[in-house]
Coordinates of C-alpha atoms in Angstrom, one line a residue:
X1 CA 69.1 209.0 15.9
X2 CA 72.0 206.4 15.4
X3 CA 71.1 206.3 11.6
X4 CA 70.9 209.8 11.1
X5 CA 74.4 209.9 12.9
X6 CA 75.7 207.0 11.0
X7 CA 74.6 208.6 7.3
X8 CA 75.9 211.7 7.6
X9 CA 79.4 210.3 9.0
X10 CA 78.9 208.3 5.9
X11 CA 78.6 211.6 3.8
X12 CA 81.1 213.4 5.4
X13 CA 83.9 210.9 4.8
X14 CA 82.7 210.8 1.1
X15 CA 82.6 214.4 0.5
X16 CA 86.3 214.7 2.3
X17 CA 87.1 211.6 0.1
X18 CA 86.0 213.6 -3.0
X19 CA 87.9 216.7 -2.0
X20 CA 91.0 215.4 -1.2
X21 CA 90.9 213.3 -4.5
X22 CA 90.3 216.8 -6.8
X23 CA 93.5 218.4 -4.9
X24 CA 95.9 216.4 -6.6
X25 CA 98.4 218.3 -8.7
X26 CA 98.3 218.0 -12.2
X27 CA 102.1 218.3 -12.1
X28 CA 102.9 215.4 -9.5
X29 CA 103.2 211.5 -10.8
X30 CA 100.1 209.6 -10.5
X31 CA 102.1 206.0 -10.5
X32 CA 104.0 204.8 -7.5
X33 CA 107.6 204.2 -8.4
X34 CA 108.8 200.2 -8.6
X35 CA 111.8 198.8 -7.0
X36 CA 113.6 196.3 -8.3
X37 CA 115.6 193.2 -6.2
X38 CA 119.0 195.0 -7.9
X39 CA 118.1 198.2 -5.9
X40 CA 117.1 196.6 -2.5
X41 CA 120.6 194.5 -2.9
X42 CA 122.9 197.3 -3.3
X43 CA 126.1 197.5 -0.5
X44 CA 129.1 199.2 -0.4
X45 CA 131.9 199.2 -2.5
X46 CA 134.8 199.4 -0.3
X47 CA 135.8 195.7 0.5
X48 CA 135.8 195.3 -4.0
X49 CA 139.6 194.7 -5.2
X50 CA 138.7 197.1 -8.5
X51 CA 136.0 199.9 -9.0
X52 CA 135.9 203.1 -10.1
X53 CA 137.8 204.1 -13.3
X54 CA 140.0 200.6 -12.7
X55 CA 136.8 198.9 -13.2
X56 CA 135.6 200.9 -16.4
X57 CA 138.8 200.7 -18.2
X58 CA 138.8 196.5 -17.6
X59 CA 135.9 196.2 -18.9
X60 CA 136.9 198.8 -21.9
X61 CA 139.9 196.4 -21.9
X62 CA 137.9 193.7 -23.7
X63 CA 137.3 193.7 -27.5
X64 CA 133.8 194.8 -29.0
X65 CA 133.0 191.3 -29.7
X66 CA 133.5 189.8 -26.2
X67 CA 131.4 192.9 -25.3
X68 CA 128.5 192.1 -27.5
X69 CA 129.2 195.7 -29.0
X70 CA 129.7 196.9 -32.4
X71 CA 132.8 198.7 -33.2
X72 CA 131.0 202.1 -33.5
X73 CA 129.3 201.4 -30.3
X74 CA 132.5 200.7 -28.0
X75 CA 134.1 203.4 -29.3
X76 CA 131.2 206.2 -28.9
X77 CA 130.3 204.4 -25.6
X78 CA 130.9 206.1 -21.8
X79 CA 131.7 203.5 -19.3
X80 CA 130.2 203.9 -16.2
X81 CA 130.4 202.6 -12.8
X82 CA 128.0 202.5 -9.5
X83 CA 129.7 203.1 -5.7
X84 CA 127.6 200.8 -4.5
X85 CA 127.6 196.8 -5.5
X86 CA 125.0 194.7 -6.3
X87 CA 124.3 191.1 -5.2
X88 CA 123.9 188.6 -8.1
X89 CA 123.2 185.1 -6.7
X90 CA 125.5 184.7 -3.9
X91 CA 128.4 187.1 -4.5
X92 CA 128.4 191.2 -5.1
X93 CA 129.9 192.7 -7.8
X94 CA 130.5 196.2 -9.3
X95 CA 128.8 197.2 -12.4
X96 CA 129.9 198.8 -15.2
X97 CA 127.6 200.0 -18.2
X98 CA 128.4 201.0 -21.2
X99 CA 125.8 203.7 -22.9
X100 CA 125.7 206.6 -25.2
X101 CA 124.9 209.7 -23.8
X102 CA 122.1 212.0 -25.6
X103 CA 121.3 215.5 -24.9
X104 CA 118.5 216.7 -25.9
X105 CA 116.5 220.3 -25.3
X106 CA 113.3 220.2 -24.3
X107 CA 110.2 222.3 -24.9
X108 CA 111.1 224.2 -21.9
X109 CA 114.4 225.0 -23.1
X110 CA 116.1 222.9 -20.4
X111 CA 119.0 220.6 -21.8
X112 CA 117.9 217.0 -20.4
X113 CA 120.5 214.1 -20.6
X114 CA 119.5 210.4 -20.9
X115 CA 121.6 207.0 -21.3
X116 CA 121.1 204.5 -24.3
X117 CA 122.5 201.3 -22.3
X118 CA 124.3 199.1 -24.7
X119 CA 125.5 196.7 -22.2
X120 CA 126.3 195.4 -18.3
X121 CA 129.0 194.1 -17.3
X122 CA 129.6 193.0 -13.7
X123 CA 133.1 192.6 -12.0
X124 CA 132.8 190.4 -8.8
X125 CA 134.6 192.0 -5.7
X126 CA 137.4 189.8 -5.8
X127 CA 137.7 190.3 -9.5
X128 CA 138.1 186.4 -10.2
X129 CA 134.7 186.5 -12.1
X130 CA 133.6 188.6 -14.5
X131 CA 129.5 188.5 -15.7
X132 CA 128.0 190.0 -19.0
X133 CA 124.3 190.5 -19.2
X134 CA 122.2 189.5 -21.8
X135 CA 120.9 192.5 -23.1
X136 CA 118.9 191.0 -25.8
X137 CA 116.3 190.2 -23.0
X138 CA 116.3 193.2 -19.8
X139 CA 113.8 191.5 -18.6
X140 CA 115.6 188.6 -17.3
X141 CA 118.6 188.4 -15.7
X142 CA 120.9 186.2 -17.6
X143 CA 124.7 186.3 -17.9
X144 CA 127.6 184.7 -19.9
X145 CA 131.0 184.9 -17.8
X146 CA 133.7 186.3 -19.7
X147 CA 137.2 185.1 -19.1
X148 CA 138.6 187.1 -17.0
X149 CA 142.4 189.3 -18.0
X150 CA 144.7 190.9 -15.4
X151 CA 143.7 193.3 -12.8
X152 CA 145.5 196.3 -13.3
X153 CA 144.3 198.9 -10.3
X154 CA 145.6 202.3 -9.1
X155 CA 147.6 202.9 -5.6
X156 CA 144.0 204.6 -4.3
X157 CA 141.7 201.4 -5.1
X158 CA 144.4 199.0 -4.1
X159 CA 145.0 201.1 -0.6
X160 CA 141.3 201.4 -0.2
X161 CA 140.6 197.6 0.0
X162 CA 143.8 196.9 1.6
X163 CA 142.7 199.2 4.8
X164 CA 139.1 197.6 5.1
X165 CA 140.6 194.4 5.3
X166 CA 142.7 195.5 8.1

C-alpha cells in the first residue's frame, strides 16, 4: 500500500511539474536578471558637494582628449547623471556618462530610445577626486584620475549639502 501511495505522489508531482512548466508565457523573460556590485552600492546623493547639471557641465568642462572622446563625440554627446552615488573602493561618487542617444521605431511602431555610452566619469562627493573609466575594457573596472578644475555649483546644490551637514 505504501508503494502504491508513494508512486502516484511520485506521478502527481511530475504531472503538476509538467503543467506548470507548459504555462509559461511566451511573452515573459526566461533569464533571471543580474545585479552588479555598482547596483547593490548605490546611496544617496545629498551629502555630494556637486551633482546634477553642476556635475554634467564639469565633466563637459574638460576637453575631448582628457575625456577619451573624439571631437564629434563630445559634441553630439548628452551628459547624464544618477541621484544616487556609487561606492568605488572606499569613497562614493556621482557619475556622469556621456552617450548618444538613438531613437529608433520598432516593428510595433513604438519609438524605443537606447544610449550608446561613450564614457564614465565619476566625481567623488567632495569633488577633490575625479575618476575616468576605462572604457576600452567594461568589463573591468579600471580608472585614470583626471586632474581635477574648480567647482563651480549653483545656490540649490550648494544649499542642499550645506543643510545635510547641519
Amino acid at each position: 500500500m505504501k508503494k502504491i501511495l508513494a508512486i502516484l505522489l511520485t506521478l502527481t508531482l511530475v504531472v503538476l511539474a509538467f503543467a506548470a512548466c507548459s504555462k509559461a508565457s511566451k511573452d515573459e523573460p526566461t533569464t533571471v536578471p543580474t545585479v552588479t556590485a555598482k547596483q547593490v552600492e548605490r546611496t544617496t546623493t545629498d551629502l555630494a558637494k556637486i551633482k546634477n547639471g553642476d556635475a554634467a557641465e564639469l565633466i563637459k568642462s574638460y576637453s575631448a582628449k582628457e575625456l577619451s572622446l573624439t571631437d564629434k563625440e563630445k559634441k553630439e554627446c548628452s551628459f547624464l547623471t544618477n541621484d544616487s552615488g556609487i561606492k568605488i573602493k572606499d569613497d562614493y561618487y556621482i557619475c556622469v556618462i556621456a552617450a548618444y542617444m538613438n531613437s529608433q521605431k520598432g516593428e510595433d511602431g513604438k519609438t524605443y530610445t537606447t544610449f550608446d555610452h561613450r564614457g564614465e566619469y565619476y566625481i567623488r562627493y567632495d569633488g577633490k577626486k575625479i575618476l575616468k573609466k576605462n572604457m576600452e575594457n567594461k568589463e573591468k573596472d579600471e580608472y585614470t584620475e583626471l586632474k581635477v578644475k574648480e567647482l563651480k555649483t549653483t545656490e540649490a546644490s550648494t544649499e542642499a549639502a550645506s543643510d545635510k551637514k547641519d
